[in-house]
PDB file of C-alpha atoms in Angstrom:
ATOM      1  CA  UNK A   1      90.621 125.630  97.284  1.00  0.00           C
ATOM      2  CA  UNK A   2      89.292 125.918  93.772  1.00  0.00           C
ATOM      3  CA  UNK A   3      92.697 127.182  92.739  1.00  0.00           C
ATOM      4  CA  UNK A   4      94.418 124.242  94.314  1.00  0.00           C
ATOM      5  CA  UNK A   5      92.029 121.849  92.598  1.00  0.00           C
ATOM      6  CA  UNK A   6      92.772 123.718  89.258  1.00  0.00           C
ATOM      7  CA  UNK A   7      96.124 122.968  89.830  1.00  0.00           C
ATOM      8  CA  UNK A   8      95.844 119.390  90.974  1.00  0.00           C
ATOM      9  CA  UNK A   9      93.871 118.885  87.524  1.00  0.00           C
ATOM     10  CA  UNK A  10      96.314 120.392  85.194  1.00  0.00           C
ATOM     11  CA  UNK A  11      99.320 118.646  86.903  1.00  0.00           C
ATOM     12  CA  UNK A  12      97.835 115.247  87.222  1.00  0.00           C
ATOM     13  CA  UNK A  13      97.130 115.288  83.470  1.00  0.00           C
ATOM     14  CA  UNK A  14     100.196 117.275  82.411  1.00  0.00           C
ATOM     15  CA  UNK A  15      97.724 119.574  80.721  1.00  0.00           C
ATOM     16  CA  UNK A  16      98.202 122.973  79.175  1.00  0.00           C
ATOM     17  CA  UNK A  17      94.733 124.379  78.825  1.00  0.00           C
ATOM     18  CA  UNK A  18      96.273 127.776  77.876  1.00  0.00           C
ATOM     19  CA  UNK A  19      97.070 126.618  74.402  1.00  0.00           C
ATOM     20  CA  UNK A  20      93.572 126.216  73.590  1.00  0.00           C
ATOM     21  CA  UNK A  21      92.215 128.883  70.966  1.00  0.00           C
ATOM     22  CA  UNK A  22      88.644 127.568  71.146  1.00  0.00           C
ATOM     23  CA  UNK A  23      88.182 126.829  67.707  1.00  0.00           C
ATOM     24  CA  UNK A  24      85.689 123.907  68.682  1.00  0.00           C
ATOM     25  CA  UNK A  25      86.939 121.385  66.282  1.00  0.00           C
ATOM     26  CA  UNK A  26      87.375 118.788  69.431  1.00  0.00           C
ATOM     27  CA  UNK A  27      83.719 119.039  70.157  1.00  0.00           C
ATOM     28  CA  UNK A  28      82.592 118.897  66.478  1.00  0.00           C
ATOM     29  CA  UNK A  29      84.214 115.490  66.275  1.00  0.00           C
ATOM     30  CA  UNK A  30      82.975 114.263  69.295  1.00  0.00           C
ATOM     31  CA  UNK A  31      80.804 111.023  69.360  1.00  0.00           C
ATOM     32  CA  UNK A  32      79.371 111.815  72.605  1.00  0.00           C
ATOM     33  CA  UNK A  33      78.329 115.492  71.720  1.00  0.00           C
ATOM     34  CA  UNK A  34      74.642 115.077  71.865  1.00  0.00           C
ATOM     35  CA  UNK A  35      74.878 113.254  75.308  1.00  0.00           C
ATOM     36  CA  UNK A  36      77.101 115.593  76.969  1.00  0.00           C
ATOM     37  CA  UNK A  37      76.061 118.671  79.007  1.00  0.00           C
ATOM     38  CA  UNK A  38      79.521 120.080  78.959  1.00  0.00           C
ATOM     39  CA  UNK A  39      81.389 119.491  75.654  1.00  0.00           C
ATOM     40  CA  UNK A  40      85.384 118.800  75.211  1.00  0.00           C
ATOM     41  CA  UNK A  41      85.924 122.523  74.378  1.00  0.00           C
ATOM     42  CA  UNK A  42      84.089 123.803  77.660  1.00  0.00           C
ATOM     43  CA  UNK A  43      86.017 121.493  79.789  1.00  0.00           C
ATOM     44  CA  UNK A  44      89.183 122.990  78.351  1.00  0.00           C
ATOM     45  CA  UNK A  45      87.855 126.234  79.027  1.00  0.00           C
ATOM     46  CA  UNK A  46      86.182 125.729  82.341  1.00  0.00           C
ATOM     47  CA  UNK A  47      89.468 124.217  83.849  1.00  0.00           C
ATOM     48  CA  UNK A  48      91.447 127.145  82.225  1.00  0.00           C
ATOM     49  CA  UNK A  49      88.914 129.558  84.244  1.00  0.00           C
ATOM     50  CA  UNK A  50      88.976 127.560  87.276  1.00  0.00           C
ATOM     51  CA  UNK A  51      85.192 126.797  87.159  1.00  0.00           C
ATOM     52  CA  UNK A  52      85.797 123.078  88.130  1.00  0.00           C
ATOM     53  CA  UNK A  53      82.466 122.620  90.440  1.00  0.00           C
ATOM     54  CA  UNK A  54      80.234 122.255  87.459  1.00  0.00           C
ATOM     55  CA  UNK A  55      82.219 119.775  85.911  1.00  0.00           C
ATOM     56  CA  UNK A  56      82.806 117.418  88.992  1.00  0.00           C
ATOM     57  CA  UNK A  57      79.116 117.048  89.070  1.00  0.00           C
ATOM     58  CA  UNK A  58      78.655 116.480  85.592  1.00  0.00           C
ATOM     59  CA  UNK A  59      77.409 113.465  84.105  1.00  0.00           C
ATOM     60  CA  UNK A  60      79.493 114.476  81.248  1.00  0.00           C
ATOM     61  CA  UNK A  61      82.583 113.031  82.920  1.00  0.00           C
ATOM     62  CA  UNK A  62      80.877 109.637  82.456  1.00  0.00           C
ATOM     63  CA  UNK A  63      79.635 110.159  78.864  1.00  0.00           C
ATOM     64  CA  UNK A  64      82.964 110.754  77.394  1.00  0.00           C
ATOM     65  CA  UNK A  65      84.374 107.680  75.513  1.00  0.00           C
ATOM     66  CA  UNK A  66      87.798 108.489  75.819  1.00  0.00           C
ATOM     67  CA  UNK A  67      88.270 107.914  72.176  1.00  0.00           C
ATOM     68  CA  UNK A  68      90.604 110.583  71.701  1.00  0.00           C
ATOM     69  CA  UNK A  69      88.940 111.873  68.451  1.00  0.00           C
ATOM     70  CA  UNK A  70      89.132 115.331  70.048  1.00  0.00           C
ATOM     71  CA  UNK A  71      92.758 114.766  70.600  1.00  0.00           C
ATOM     72  CA  UNK A  72      93.366 114.063  67.086  1.00  0.00           C
ATOM     73  CA  UNK A  73      91.386 117.117  65.878  1.00  0.00           C
ATOM     74  CA  UNK A  74      92.928 119.592  68.302  1.00  0.00           C
ATOM     75  CA  UNK A  75      95.317 122.017  65.883  1.00  0.00           C
ATOM     76  CA  UNK A  76      97.326 123.082  69.328  1.00  0.00           C
ATOM     77  CA  UNK A  77      97.799 119.843  71.043  1.00  0.00           C
ATOM     78  CA  UNK A  78      95.697 120.640  73.970  1.00  0.00           C
ATOM     79  CA  UNK A  79      94.301 117.007  74.430  1.00  0.00           C
ATOM     80  CA  UNK A  80      90.770 117.615  75.952  1.00  0.00           C
ATOM     81  CA  UNK A  81      90.166 113.991  76.540  1.00  0.00           C
ATOM     82  CA  UNK A  82      92.946 113.875  79.044  1.00  0.00           C
ATOM     83  CA  UNK A  83      91.282 117.238  80.648  1.00  0.00           C
ATOM     84  CA  UNK A  84      88.269 115.081  81.058  1.00  0.00           C
ATOM     85  CA  UNK A  85      89.880 112.263  82.366  1.00  0.00           C
ATOM     86  CA  UNK A  86      91.881 114.483  84.931  1.00  0.00           C
ATOM     87  CA  UNK A  87      88.554 115.979  85.990  1.00  0.00           C
ATOM     88  CA  UNK A  88      87.141 112.603  86.250  1.00  0.00           C
ATOM     89  CA  UNK A  89      89.975 111.702  88.361  1.00  0.00           C
ATOM     90  CA  UNK A  90      89.525 114.561  90.448  1.00  0.00           C
ATOM     91  CA  UNK A  91      85.822 113.828  90.778  1.00  0.00           C
ATOM     92  CA  UNK A  92      86.626 109.965  92.168  1.00  0.00           C
ATOM     93  CA  UNK A  93      89.022 111.436  94.634  1.00  0.00           C
ATOM     94  CA  UNK A  94      86.746 113.974  96.039  1.00  0.00           C
ATOM     95  CA  UNK A  95      83.942 111.482  96.362  1.00  0.00           C
ATOM     96  CA  UNK A  96      86.003 108.735  97.601  1.00  0.00           C
ATOM     97  CA  UNK A  97      83.888 106.368  94.933  1.00  0.00           C
ATOM     98  CA  UNK A  98      83.507 105.598  91.409  1.00  0.00           C
ATOM     99  CA  UNK A  99      80.461 106.162  89.080  1.00  0.00           C
ATOM    100  CA  UNK A 100      80.865 102.670  87.779  1.00  0.00           C
ATOM    101  CA  UNK A 101      81.819  99.603  89.691  1.00  0.00           C
ATOM    102  CA  UNK A 102      82.853  96.310  87.795  1.00  0.00           C
ATOM    103  CA  UNK A 103      79.589  94.521  88.576  1.00  0.00           C
ATOM    104  CA  UNK A 104      77.347  96.831  86.967  1.00  0.00           C
ATOM    105  CA  UNK A 105      79.047  96.660  83.707  1.00  0.00           C
ATOM    106  CA  UNK A 106      77.728  93.366  82.377  1.00  0.00           C
ATOM    107  CA  UNK A 107      74.213  95.018  82.946  1.00  0.00           C
ATOM    108  CA  UNK A 108      75.046  97.405  80.680  1.00  0.00           C
ATOM    109  CA  UNK A 109      76.129  95.432  77.546  1.00  0.00           C
ATOM    110  CA  UNK A 110      74.466  94.653  74.468  1.00  0.00           C
ATOM    111  CA  UNK A 111      75.087  93.217  71.102  1.00  0.00           C
ATOM    112  CA  UNK A 112      75.157  96.837  69.325  1.00  0.00           C
ATOM    113  CA  UNK A 113      77.556  98.410  71.722  1.00  0.00           C
ATOM    114  CA  UNK A 114      81.093  98.859  70.518  1.00  0.00           C
ATOM    115  CA  UNK A 115      83.813  97.437  71.867  1.00  0.00           C
ATOM    116  CA  UNK A 116      85.269 100.676  72.469  1.00  0.00           C
ATOM    117  CA  UNK A 117      82.505 101.386  74.732  1.00  0.00           C
ATOM    118  CA  UNK A 118      83.360  98.380  76.717  1.00  0.00           C
ATOM    119  CA  UNK A 119      86.776  99.127  77.373  1.00  0.00           C
ATOM    120  CA  UNK A 120      86.214 102.777  78.078  1.00  0.00           C
ATOM    121  CA  UNK A 121      83.518 101.819  80.670  1.00  0.00           C
ATOM    122  CA  UNK A 122      86.267  99.775  82.194  1.00  0.00           C
ATOM    123  CA  UNK A 123      88.465 102.961  82.487  1.00  0.00           C
ATOM    124  CA  UNK A 124      85.933 104.684  84.625  1.00  0.00           C
ATOM    125  CA  UNK A 125      86.329 102.590  87.761  1.00  0.00           C
ATOM    126  CA  UNK A 126      88.956 102.033  89.946  1.00  0.00           C
ATOM    127  CA  UNK A 127      89.767  98.692  91.089  1.00  0.00           C
TER     128      UNK A 127
END
């Protein structure tokens, strides 16, 4: 079952996690690094090794801003943000629900919140 989930995640994101050389540049540039239990390079490694369950239960799925800074820094083109998005999609499918709903977002807004955070919050729920 876990191998099937790993394959589903890799296929849904059209990912090649085997290209990762674990340099950590993706995590070093992540603006959410301090908020995340698992960092971008760890997502890639854990998907590669099939250790998906801890990721599915992690709040790190929802701390990722999907800003693609990690994608820009990756020297091998692994696209860690796409790995996070693919795992998030698997979590939503598994739970048959969403972490966020549209009606919760307005209460989370404040004047100091970057517009990018609002846009990425909207990506984290299905209509």
